[in-house]
CSV table of C-alpha atoms and ligand atoms in Angstrom, one decimal:
chain,number,residue,atom,x,y,z
A,1,MET,CA,-10.8,2.2,-42.3
A,2,LYS,CA,-9.7,5.8,-42.7
A,3,LYS,CA,-11.6,8.8,-41.4
A,4,VAL,CA,-11.0,12.4,-42.2
A,5,VAL,CA,-12.1,14.7,-39.3
A,6,LYS,CA,-12.6,18.4,-39.8
A,7,PHE,CA,-13.1,20.6,-36.8
A,8,GLY,CA,-14.8,24.0,-37.0
A,9,GLY,CA,-13.7,27.2,-35.3
A,10,SER,CA,-15.8,26.9,-32.2
A,11,SER,CA,-14.4,23.4,-31.7
A,12,LEU,CA,-10.9,25.0,-31.6
A,13,ALA,CA,-11.6,28.3,-29.9
A,14,SER,CA,-9.6,27.6,-26.7
A,15,ALA,CA,-7.3,25.1,-25.1
A,16,GLU,CA,-10.3,23.5,-23.4
A,17,GLN,CA,-11.9,22.9,-26.8
A,18,PHE,CA,-8.6,21.6,-28.2
A,19,LYS,CA,-8.6,19.0,-25.4
A,20,LYS,CA,-12.1,17.8,-26.4
A,21,VAL,CA,-11.0,17.5,-30.0
A,22,ALA,CA,-7.9,15.4,-29.0
A,23,ASP,CA,-10.2,13.1,-26.9
A,24,ILE,CA,-12.4,12.7,-29.9
A,25,ILE,CA,-9.5,11.9,-32.2
A,26,HIS,CA,-7.9,9.5,-29.8
A,27,ALA,CA,-11.2,7.7,-29.1
A,28,ASP,CA,-11.1,6.2,-32.6
A,29,GLU,CA,-7.8,5.1,-34.3
A,30,GLU,CA,-9.3,5.5,-37.7
A,31,ARG,CA,-9.5,9.3,-37.2
A,32,ARG,CA,-6.1,9.8,-39.0
A,33,TYR,CA,-6.4,13.0,-41.1
A,34,VAL,CA,-7.3,16.1,-39.3
A,35,VAL,CA,-8.5,19.4,-40.9
A,36,PRO,CA,-8.7,22.4,-38.5
A,37,SER,CA,-10.4,25.7,-38.9
A,38,ALA,CA,-9.0,28.9,-37.3
A,39,PRO,CA,-10.0,29.5,-33.7
A,40,GLY,CA,-13.5,30.8,-33.6
A,41,LYS,CA,-15.6,32.5,-31.0
A,42,ARG,CA,-15.1,31.5,-27.3
A,43,PHE,CA,-18.3,33.3,-26.3
A,44,ASP,CA,-21.1,35.2,-28.0
A,45,LYS,CA,-19.5,38.6,-28.4
A,46,ASP,CA,-16.0,37.2,-29.2
A,47,THR,CA,-14.3,37.8,-32.6
A,48,LYS,CA,-13.1,34.9,-34.8
A,49,VAL,CA,-9.4,34.9,-35.5
A,50,THR,CA,-10.2,35.0,-39.2
A,51,ASP,CA,-12.1,38.3,-38.8
A,52,MET,CA,-9.3,39.7,-36.6
A,53,LEU,CA,-6.8,38.8,-39.5
A,54,TYR,CA,-9.0,40.5,-42.1
A,55,SER,CA,-9.2,43.8,-40.1
A,56,CYS,CA,-5.5,43.6,-39.1
A,57,TYR,CA,-4.5,43.3,-42.7
A,58,HIS,CA,-6.8,46.1,-43.8
A,59,LEU,CA,-4.8,48.3,-41.4
A,60,ALA,CA,-1.6,47.1,-42.9
A,61,GLU,CA,-2.9,47.8,-46.4
A,62,ALA,CA,-3.9,51.3,-45.5
A,63,GLY,CA,-0.4,51.9,-44.1
A,64,GLU,CA,-1.6,52.2,-40.6
A,65,ASP,CA,-0.2,50.6,-37.4
A,66,PHE,CA,-1.3,47.0,-37.4
A,67,GLU,CA,1.1,45.5,-34.9
A,68,SER,CA,-1.0,45.7,-31.8
A,69,GLU,CA,-3.9,44.0,-33.6
A,70,LEU,CA,-1.5,41.3,-34.7
A,71,ALA,CA,-0.2,41.0,-31.1
A,72,ALA,CA,-3.8,40.3,-30.0
A,73,ILE,CA,-4.0,37.5,-32.5
A,74,GLU,CA,-0.7,36.1,-31.3
A,75,GLU,CA,-2.1,36.2,-27.8
A,76,ARG,CA,-5.0,34.0,-28.8
A,77,TYR,CA,-2.6,31.3,-30.0
A,78,GLN,CA,-0.3,31.7,-27.0
A,79,GLU,CA,-3.2,31.2,-24.7
A,80,ILE,CA,-4.0,27.9,-26.4
A,81,ILE,CA,-0.4,26.8,-26.5
A,82,ASP,CA,0.0,27.6,-22.8
A,83,GLY,CA,-3.3,25.9,-21.9
A,84,LEU,CA,-2.2,22.8,-23.6
A,85,GLY,CA,1.3,22.9,-22.0
A,86,LEU,CA,3.0,22.7,-25.4
A,87,ALA,CA,6.7,23.7,-25.8
A,88,ILE,CA,6.3,25.2,-29.3
A,89,SER,CA,6.7,28.9,-30.1
A,90,LEU,CA,5.0,30.8,-33.0
A,91,LYS,CA,7.4,33.8,-32.6
A,92,GLU,CA,9.2,33.3,-35.9
A,93,GLU,CA,5.9,32.6,-37.7
A,94,PHE,CA,4.6,36.0,-36.4
A,95,GLU,CA,7.7,37.7,-37.5
A,96,THR,CA,7.3,36.3,-41.0
A,97,ILE,CA,3.6,37.4,-41.0
A,98,THR,CA,4.6,40.9,-39.9
A,99,GLU,CA,7.0,41.2,-42.8
A,100,ASN,CA,4.5,39.8,-45.3
A,101,PHE,CA,1.8,42.2,-44.0
A,102,LYS,CA,4.2,45.1,-44.5
A,103,GLU,CA,4.9,43.9,-48.0
A,104,LYS,CA,1.1,43.7,-48.6
A,105,ALA,CA,1.0,40.0,-49.3
A,106,GLY,CA,-2.8,40.2,-49.8
A,107,GLU,CA,-6.0,39.6,-48.0
A,108,ASN,CA,-6.1,35.9,-48.9
A,109,TYR,CA,-2.7,35.3,-47.5
A,110,ALA,CA,-3.7,37.2,-44.3
A,111,ALA,CA,-6.9,35.3,-43.8
A,112,SER,CA,-5.3,31.9,-44.4
A,113,ARG,CA,-2.9,32.4,-41.5
A,114,GLY,CA,-5.6,31.5,-39.0
A,115,GLU,CA,-5.9,27.9,-40.2
A,116,TYR,CA,-2.1,27.7,-41.0
A,117,LEU,CA,-1.1,28.5,-37.4
A,118,ASN,CA,-3.9,26.4,-35.9
A,119,GLY,CA,-2.7,23.5,-38.0
A,120,ILE,CA,0.8,23.9,-36.6
A,121,VAL,CA,-0.5,23.9,-33.0
A,122,MET,CA,-2.8,21.0,-33.7
A,123,ALA,CA,0.0,18.9,-35.3
A,124,ALA,CA,2.3,19.6,-32.3
A,125,TYR,CA,-0.5,18.6,-29.9
A,126,LEU,CA,-1.4,15.4,-31.6
A,127,GLY,CA,2.2,14.5,-32.7
A,128,TYR,CA,1.0,14.3,-36.3
A,129,GLU,CA,2.8,15.6,-39.4
A,130,PHE,CA,1.8,19.1,-40.6
A,131,VAL,CA,1.1,19.2,-44.3
A,132,ASP,CA,0.8,22.8,-45.6
A,133,ALA,CA,-2.3,23.3,-47.8
A,134,ALA,CA,-0.4,25.9,-49.8
A,135,GLN,CA,1.8,23.1,-51.1
A,136,THR,CA,-0.9,20.5,-51.8
A,137,ILE,CA,-4.2,22.3,-52.7
A,138,ARG,CA,-4.1,24.0,-56.0
A,139,PHE,CA,-6.0,26.8,-57.8
A,140,LYS,CA,-6.0,27.5,-61.5
A,141,ASP,CA,-4.9,30.9,-62.7
A,142,SER,CA,-8.6,31.7,-63.3
A,143,GLY,CA,-9.1,31.4,-59.5
A,144,GLU,CA,-11.1,28.2,-59.8
A,145,PHE,CA,-10.2,25.3,-57.6
A,146,ASP,CA,-8.1,22.7,-59.5
A,147,SER,CA,-9.7,19.5,-58.3
A,148,GLU,CA,-7.8,17.0,-60.4
A,149,LEU,CA,-4.3,18.4,-59.9
A,150,THR,CA,-5.0,18.7,-56.2
A,151,ASN,CA,-6.2,15.2,-55.9
A,152,GLN,CA,-3.0,14.0,-57.5
A,153,ILE,CA,-0.6,16.1,-55.5
A,154,LEU,CA,-2.4,15.7,-52.1
A,155,GLY,CA,-3.1,12.0,-52.7
A,156,GLN,CA,0.6,11.4,-53.3
A,157,ARG,CA,1.7,13.5,-50.4
A,158,LEU,CA,-0.6,11.8,-48.0
A,159,ALA,CA,0.0,8.3,-49.3
A,160,ASP,CA,3.1,8.0,-47.2
A,161,LEU,CA,1.6,9.5,-44.1
A,162,SER,CA,-0.5,7.4,-41.8
A,163,HIS,CA,-1.5,10.5,-39.8
A,164,ALA,CA,-1.5,14.2,-40.8
A,165,VAL,CA,-2.9,17.6,-40.1
A,166,ILE,CA,-3.9,19.7,-43.1
A,167,PRO,CA,-5.1,23.2,-42.4
A,168,GLY,CA,-8.5,24.1,-43.9
A,169,PHE,CA,-9.7,27.1,-46.0
A,170,TYR,CA,-6.8,27.7,-48.4
A,171,GLY,CA,-4.5,26.5,-51.1
A,172,ALA,CA,-2.3,28.3,-53.6
A,173,TYR,CA,-1.8,29.0,-57.2
A,174,ALA,CA,1.1,27.3,-59.1
A,175,ASP,CA,3.4,30.3,-58.3
A,176,GLY,CA,2.8,29.8,-54.6
A,177,ARG,CA,0.5,32.7,-54.0
A,178,VAL,CA,-2.1,31.8,-51.3
A,179,LYS,CA,-5.8,31.7,-52.2
A,180,THR,CA,-8.6,31.0,-49.8
A,181,PHE,CA,-12.0,29.4,-50.5
A,182,SER,CA,-15.1,31.5,-49.6
A,183,ARG,CA,-15.9,31.9,-45.9
A,184,GLY,CA,-16.5,28.6,-44.1
A,185,GLY,CA,-14.3,26.9,-46.7
A,186,SER,CA,-12.5,24.6,-44.3
A,187,ASP,CA,-15.5,22.3,-44.9
A,188,ILE,CA,-14.4,22.1,-48.5
A,189,THR,CA,-10.8,21.2,-47.5
A,190,GLY,CA,-12.1,18.4,-45.4
A,191,SER,CA,-13.9,17.0,-48.3
A,192,ILE,CA,-10.9,17.4,-50.6
A,193,VAL,CA,-8.7,15.5,-48.1
A,194,ALA,CA,-11.3,12.7,-47.8
A,195,ARG,CA,-11.3,12.2,-51.5
A,196,ALA,CA,-7.5,12.3,-51.7
A,197,VAL,CA,-7.0,9.6,-49.1
A,198,LYS,CA,-10.1,7.6,-50.2
A,199,ALA,CA,-11.6,7.9,-46.8
A,200,ASP,CA,-14.4,5.7,-45.6
A,201,VAL,CA,-16.1,8.6,-43.8
A,202,TYR,CA,-15.7,12.4,-43.7
A,203,GLU,CA,-16.6,13.5,-40.2
A,204,ASN,CA,-17.4,17.2,-39.9
A,205,TRP,CA,-17.3,18.3,-36.2
A,206,THR,CA,-19.1,21.5,-35.3
A,207,ASP,CA,-21.2,22.9,-32.5
A,208,VAL,CA,-24.6,21.4,-33.4
A,209,SER,CA,-25.6,17.8,-33.5
A,210,GLY,CA,-26.3,17.8,-37.3
A,211,PHE,CA,-28.9,19.3,-39.5
A,212,LEU,CA,-32.3,20.1,-37.9
A,213,ILE,CA,-35.6,19.5,-39.7
A,214,ALA,CA,-36.3,23.3,-39.4
A,215,ASP,CA,-34.6,26.4,-38.3
A,216,PRO,CA,-34.4,26.5,-34.5
A,217,ARG,CA,-35.0,30.3,-34.6
A,218,ILE,CA,-38.5,29.6,-35.9
A,219,ILE,CA,-39.3,26.2,-34.3
A,220,GLU,CA,-38.5,25.5,-30.7
A,221,ASN,CA,-36.2,22.5,-30.3
A,222,PRO,CA,-36.7,21.0,-33.8
A,223,GLU,CA,-35.8,17.3,-34.3
A,224,ALA,CA,-32.4,16.5,-35.9
A,225,ILE,CA,-32.2,14.8,-39.3
A,226,GLU,CA,-30.6,11.4,-39.0
A,227,THR,CA,-29.9,10.7,-42.7
A,228,ILE,CA,-30.1,13.0,-45.7
A,229,THR,CA,-29.1,12.5,-49.3
A,230,TYR,CA,-26.7,14.8,-51.1
A,231,ARG,CA,-29.6,15.9,-53.4
A,232,GLU,CA,-31.9,16.7,-50.5
A,233,LEU,CA,-29.1,18.6,-48.8
A,234,ARG,CA,-28.6,20.7,-52.0
A,235,GLU,CA,-32.2,21.7,-51.9
A,236,LEU,CA,-32.1,22.6,-48.3
A,237,SER,CA,-28.8,24.5,-48.2
A,238,TYR,CA,-29.8,26.4,-51.3
A,239,MET,CA,-32.7,27.6,-49.3
A,240,GLY,CA,-30.6,28.7,-46.4
A,241,ALA,CA,-30.0,25.7,-44.1
A,242,GLY,CA,-26.5,26.4,-42.9
A,243,VAL,CA,-24.1,24.1,-41.0
A,244,LEU,CA,-22.0,22.9,-44.0
A,245,HIS,CA,-20.5,24.9,-46.8
A,246,GLU,CA,-22.5,24.3,-50.0
A,247,ASP,CA,-19.5,23.3,-52.1
A,248,ALA,CA,-18.3,20.8,-49.5
A,249,ILE,CA,-20.3,18.0,-50.9
A,250,PHE,CA,-18.8,17.9,-54.4
A,251,PRO,CA,-15.4,16.2,-53.8
A,252,VAL,CA,-16.8,13.4,-51.6
A,253,ARG,CA,-20.0,13.0,-53.5
A,254,ARG,CA,-18.2,11.8,-56.6
A,255,GLU,CA,-16.4,9.1,-54.6
A,256,GLY,CA,-19.5,8.0,-52.6
A,257,ILE,CA,-17.9,9.0,-49.3
A,258,PRO,CA,-20.6,9.8,-46.6
A,259,ILE,CA,-20.3,12.9,-44.5
A,260,ASN,CA,-21.2,12.6,-40.8
A,261,ILE,CA,-21.9,16.0,-39.1
A,262,ARG,CA,-21.0,15.7,-35.4
A,263,ASN,CA,-21.1,17.9,-32.3
A,264,THR,CA,-17.7,18.4,-30.5
A,265,ASN,CA,-19.6,19.3,-27.3
A,266,ARG,CA,-21.8,16.2,-27.4
A,267,PRO,CA,-19.6,13.6,-29.0
A,268,THR,CA,-21.9,10.7,-28.3
A,269,ASP,CA,-24.7,12.1,-30.5
A,270,GLU,CA,-24.9,10.3,-33.8
A,271,GLY,CA,-25.3,13.5,-35.7
A,272,THR,CA,-26.5,13.6,-39.3
A,273,TRP,CA,-25.4,11.3,-42.1
A,274,ILE,CA,-25.2,12.8,-45.6
A,275,VAL,CA,-25.2,10.0,-48.1
A,276,GLU,CA,-25.4,9.4,-51.8
A,277,SER,CA,-28.5,7.2,-51.6
A,278,THR,CA,-30.2,5.2,-48.9
A,279,CYS,CA,-32.9,2.7,-48.4
A,280,GLN,CA,-33.4,4.1,-44.9
A,281,LYS,CA,-36.7,5.8,-44.7
A,282,SER,CA,-36.7,9.2,-43.0
A,283,ARG,CA,-38.7,9.2,-39.8
A,284,TYR,CA,-41.2,11.6,-41.4
A,285,VAL,CA,-42.4,12.0,-44.9
A,286,ILE,CA,-40.4,15.2,-45.1
A,287,THR,CA,-36.7,15.4,-44.4
A,288,GLY,CA,-36.5,19.1,-43.8
A,289,ILE,CA,-37.9,22.5,-44.3
A,290,ALA,CA,-36.0,25.6,-45.2
A,291,GLY,CA,-36.7,29.0,-46.8
A,292,LYS,CA,-35.7,32.5,-47.5
A,293,LYS,CA,-37.4,35.9,-47.5
A,294,GLY,CA,-36.8,38.8,-49.8
A,295,PHE,CA,-38.1,37.6,-53.2
A,296,CYS,CA,-40.3,39.4,-55.7
A,297,SER,CA,-42.4,38.0,-58.4
A,298,VAL,CA,-42.8,39.5,-61.9
A,299,ASN,CA,-46.1,38.4,-63.3
A,300,ILE,CA,-46.5,38.6,-67.0
A,301,GLU,CA,-49.8,38.2,-68.7
A,302,LYS,CA,-50.5,37.7,-72.4
A,303,ALA,CA,-53.6,36.2,-74.0
A,304,MET,CA,-52.8,33.0,-75.9
A,305,MET,CA,-49.3,33.0,-74.5
A,306,ASN,CA,-49.3,29.2,-74.4
A,307,SER,CA,-49.4,29.0,-78.2
A,308,GLU,CA,-46.8,31.6,-78.9
A,309,ILE,CA,-43.5,29.9,-79.6
A,310,GLY,CA,-40.5,31.6,-78.0
A,311,PHE,CA,-42.5,33.7,-75.5
A,312,GLY,CA,-40.8,32.3,-72.4
A,313,ARG,CA,-37.4,32.8,-74.0
A,314,LYS,CA,-38.0,36.4,-74.8
A,315,VAL,CA,-39.2,37.1,-71.3
A,316,LEU,CA,-36.2,35.5,-69.7
A,317,GLN,CA,-33.9,37.3,-72.2
A,318,ALA,CA,-35.0,40.6,-70.5
A,319,PHE,CA,-33.7,39.3,-67.2
A,320,GLU,CA,-30.5,37.9,-68.7
A,321,ASP,CA,-29.7,41.2,-70.5
A,322,TYR,CA,-29.6,42.9,-67.1
A,323,GLY,CA,-27.6,40.2,-65.4
A,324,ILE,CA,-30.5,39.0,-63.1
A,325,SER,CA,-30.8,35.3,-62.3
A,326,PHE,CA,-34.2,33.9,-61.7
A,327,GLU,CA,-35.2,31.4,-59.1
A,328,HIS,CA,-38.5,29.9,-60.2
A,329,VAL,CA,-40.7,30.3,-63.2
A,330,PRO,CA,-44.2,28.8,-62.6
A,331,SER,CA,-46.6,29.4,-65.5
A,332,GLY,CA,-50.3,29.2,-66.4
A,333,ILE,CA,-52.1,29.4,-69.7
A,334,ASP,CA,-51.9,33.1,-70.2
A,335,THR,CA,-49.5,33.9,-67.4
A,336,MET,CA,-45.9,33.4,-66.5
A,337,THR,CA,-44.3,34.4,-63.3
A,338,VAL,CA,-40.6,35.0,-62.7
A,339,PHE,CA,-39.3,34.9,-59.1
A,340,VAL,CA,-36.1,36.9,-58.5
A,341,HIS,CA,-34.2,38.2,-55.5
A,342,GLN,CA,-35.6,41.5,-54.5
A,343,ASP,CA,-32.3,43.1,-53.6
A,344,GLU,CA,-30.7,42.2,-57.0
A,345,PHE,CA,-33.8,43.2,-58.9
A,346,MET,CA,-34.8,46.5,-57.3
A,347,ASP,CA,-32.4,48.9,-59.0
A,348,LYS,CA,-33.0,47.4,-62.4
A,349,GLU,CA,-36.7,46.7,-62.3
A,350,GLN,CA,-37.9,49.4,-64.6
A,351,LYS,CA,-35.3,48.5,-67.2
A,352,VAL,CA,-36.3,44.9,-67.0
A,353,VAL,CA,-40.0,45.6,-67.3
A,354,SER,CA,-39.5,47.8,-70.4
A,355,ALA,CA,-37.2,45.1,-71.9
A,356,ILE,CA,-40.0,42.6,-71.3
A,357,HIS,CA,-42.5,44.9,-73.1
A,358,ARG,CA,-40.0,45.5,-76.0
A,359,LEU,CA,-39.0,41.8,-76.4
A,360,ALA,CA,-42.2,39.9,-75.7
A,361,ASP,CA,-45.1,42.4,-76.1
A,362,PRO,CA,-47.2,41.2,-73.2
A,363,ASP,CA,-50.6,42.5,-72.2
A,364,SER,CA,-49.4,43.5,-68.7
A,365,VAL,CA,-46.5,43.1,-66.3
A,366,ASP,CA,-47.1,43.5,-62.6
A,367,ILE,CA,-44.6,43.1,-59.7
A,368,GLU,CA,-45.3,41.8,-56.3
A,369,ALA,CA,-42.7,42.4,-53.6
A,370,ASP,CA,-41.8,40.9,-50.1
A,371,LEU,CA,-42.3,37.3,-50.8
A,372,ALA,CA,-40.8,34.3,-49.2
A,373,LEU,CA,-40.0,30.9,-50.7
A,374,ILE,CA,-40.2,27.8,-48.5
A,375,ALA,CA,-38.8,24.4,-49.7
A,376,VAL,CA,-40.3,21.3,-48.2
A,377,VAL,CA,-37.8,18.6,-49.0
A,378,GLY,CA,-38.0,14.8,-48.7
A,379,ARG,CA,-37.1,11.7,-50.6
A,380,GLY,CA,-40.1,10.1,-48.9
A,381,MET,CA,-42.5,12.4,-50.8
A,382,ARG,CA,-42.3,10.4,-54.0
A,383,ALA,CA,-43.9,7.4,-52.4
A,384,THR,CA,-46.4,9.1,-50.3
A,385,ARG,CA,-49.8,10.3,-51.6
A,386,GLY,CA,-51.3,13.5,-50.4
A,387,THR,CA,-48.2,15.4,-49.3
A,388,ALA,CA,-49.0,18.5,-51.3
A,389,GLY,CA,-52.6,18.3,-50.0
A,390,ARG,CA,-51.4,18.1,-46.4
A,391,ILE,CA,-49.1,21.1,-46.9
A,392,PHE,CA,-51.9,23.2,-48.3
A,393,SER,CA,-54.5,22.3,-45.7
A,394,ALA,CA,-52.0,23.0,-43.0
A,395,LEU,CA,-51.3,26.5,-44.5
A,396,ALA,CA,-55.0,27.2,-44.9
A,397,HIS,CA,-55.6,26.3,-41.3
A,398,ALA,CA,-52.8,28.7,-40.3
A,399,ASN,CA,-54.5,31.4,-42.4
A,400,VAL,CA,-51.5,31.6,-44.7
A,401,ASN,CA,-52.3,32.6,-48.3
A,402,VAL,CA,-50.3,30.5,-50.8
A,403,LYS,CA,-49.0,32.7,-53.7
A,404,MET,CA,-47.1,30.0,-55.6
A,405,ILE,CA,-46.5,26.3,-55.7
A,406,ASP,CA,-43.7,24.6,-57.6
A,407,GLN,CA,-43.0,20.9,-57.4
A,408,GLY,CA,-39.7,19.9,-58.9
A,409,SER,CA,-39.8,17.1,-61.4
A,410,SER,CA,-37.7,15.0,-59.1
A,411,GLU,CA,-40.6,14.9,-56.6
A,412,LEU,CA,-38.0,15.7,-54.0
A,413,ASN,CA,-39.3,19.1,-53.1
A,414,ILE,CA,-42.3,21.3,-53.1
A,415,ILE,CA,-41.6,25.0,-53.1
A,416,VAL,CA,-44.3,27.3,-51.7
A,417,GLY,CA,-44.4,31.0,-52.1
A,418,VAL,CA,-46.0,33.1,-49.3
A,419,ALA,CA,-45.8,36.7,-48.1
A,420,ASP,CA,-42.7,37.6,-46.1
A,421,GLU,CA,-44.9,38.3,-43.1
A,422,ASP,CA,-46.4,34.8,-43.2
A,423,PHE,CA,-43.0,33.0,-43.4
A,424,GLU,CA,-42.6,31.9,-39.8
A,425,ALA,CA,-46.3,30.9,-39.5
A,426,ALA,CA,-46.0,28.8,-42.7
A,427,ILE,CA,-42.9,26.9,-41.5
A,428,ALA,CA,-44.5,26.3,-38.2
A,429,ALA,CA,-47.7,24.9,-39.8
A,430,ILE,CA,-45.7,22.6,-42.1
A,431,TYR,CA,-43.5,21.4,-39.2
A,432,ASP,CA,-46.6,20.7,-37.1
A,433,ILE,CA,-48.4,18.7,-39.6
A,434,PHE,CA,-45.5,16.5,-40.6
A,435,VAL,CA,-43.5,16.2,-37.4
A,436,ILE,CA,-45.5,17.1,-34.3
A,437,ALA,CA,-48.6,15.4,-35.6
A,438,GLN,CA,-46.6,12.2,-36.1
A,439,LEU,CA,-44.9,12.0,-32.7
B,501,LIG,N1,-11.9,30.4,-40.8
B,501,LIG,C1,-12.6,30.6,-42.0
B,501,LIG,C2,-13.9,31.4,-41.8
B,501,LIG,O1,-14.0,31.9,-40.7
B,501,LIG,C3,-12.9,29.3,-42.7
B,501,LIG,C4,-13.6,28.2,-41.9
B,501,LIG,O2,-13.8,28.4,-40.7
B,501,LIG,O3,-14.1,27.3,-42.5
B,501,LIG,O4,-14.6,31.6,-42.7
C-alpha cells in the first residue's frame, strides 16, 4: 500500500505542528509521499507565509525596500528549524530569493517559495528525498496544467523513490519559469502525486475533521460527513463548502483513488472519505447542505413562450453577448427565469435587459435582487420518497418563502432559492428536519 499525505498550512505553521505531522507520518509506514503547504497561521491574527511573500514581492516590484519583510519570512522558517533541532541552513536559499526578487522573477515564483522552502525543511526533518515540483509538475504555454506530461515525468521520477517530499502549489513551464495553481492549490498537487504513484489513498490533512453537513457558522456543532461521492462533493463545493480545492478531485477521480480528509490536531478522528461510488448509505437522507447569497433572478415573461422555437436560446444569447454566465434556468409555461451572480450582473443589467427585448421580444422582463441559493445534496435522495416535500414543509414552518426550486436530473440535489435574509433560517430548518429530527 502507498499513501500520499498532504498537510495544509495550519498543520505546518510551527515546529510544534511539524512534530505532530511527523508523528502522523511515522505512525503508518504506508505514508510515503508527503506534500507540504507553506507555513500558515499560528494564531488567528497571524499572516500566512504565502501572503507575506506576495506583499514582499510587491515591494520588490515597486522598487521599494523589501529586505526587512523577507527577513521576517526567513525568521519564520528559522524558528521552525530551531524548534525541530535541525542542522540545516536556508541562508543560501534566501540569498538566491533576494537576487531573484531584485530581478523581478514574478509573483508566481515569489509565492511558490513558501512551499519550496517548507519542502526542504520537511525533507530534512523526515530524512526523505526532496523532489522539486518545478522539475516535475508541468504547465502548458497556455497556462493550463499539463496533466499527462506531468504524470509521465513525475511518475518516472518517483518510481525509484520509496519516500519523497514534493512541495505543493506550483510547477513550471517547459522553460523552467515557475507557475502556481490558484490559492489553496497544494490540494491539487497532492492529488497529482497520488495519481503519479498510483496511491491507494490520498490523505489530505487539515485543521478540521472533514466535511460537515452544514456550515458551522450557521449551525452549531454540525455533524461530520463520513462518506461523500465525488459528484456530491462537486455540488457542495460549487455552493461554497470549502476544505478542499475544487480542482483537487480531478487527478485522483480518474484513477478511482479515494481522498480521506483528516485533522492533524485530532489524528484519531476518521475524517471524511471522498469516493467514486459507494454502497454505504449516508446516515441521513441528505449528505450535506451548502449555499451562497448574492444572486439575482431575471424573470422573462412571454405568452405562448412554450411553443416558440428558439426562445430560450435567444434569451441566453443576451447573457452570453455580455459575458455573463448563468447559474440556473427554471422555466414555466409562459415564463423563464435566469439566475445570475448579482455582482457580475449589476453593471451590465440594462444592456442585458435591452438585448433580451431586442433578441427575444418578450412581454416583460423583471429583475429580483438579493437572493440566495441553497443546495441540498444527497445520493440517498433518489431512493427516498418525499424528500422535496419535507424540505418545503420545513421551510414553510420556518416562515421562509421559497422563490425557486430546481431538482437536477441526477436526483442528487435540490436547489432552493430564497431571499438573502432568509438564508440562515432556511439552512437551519433543512438541517433540523433531516438531521436533528433523526437523531
Ligand atoms: N500556500 C498556498 C496558499 O496559501 C497554497 C496552499 O496552501 O495550498 O494558497
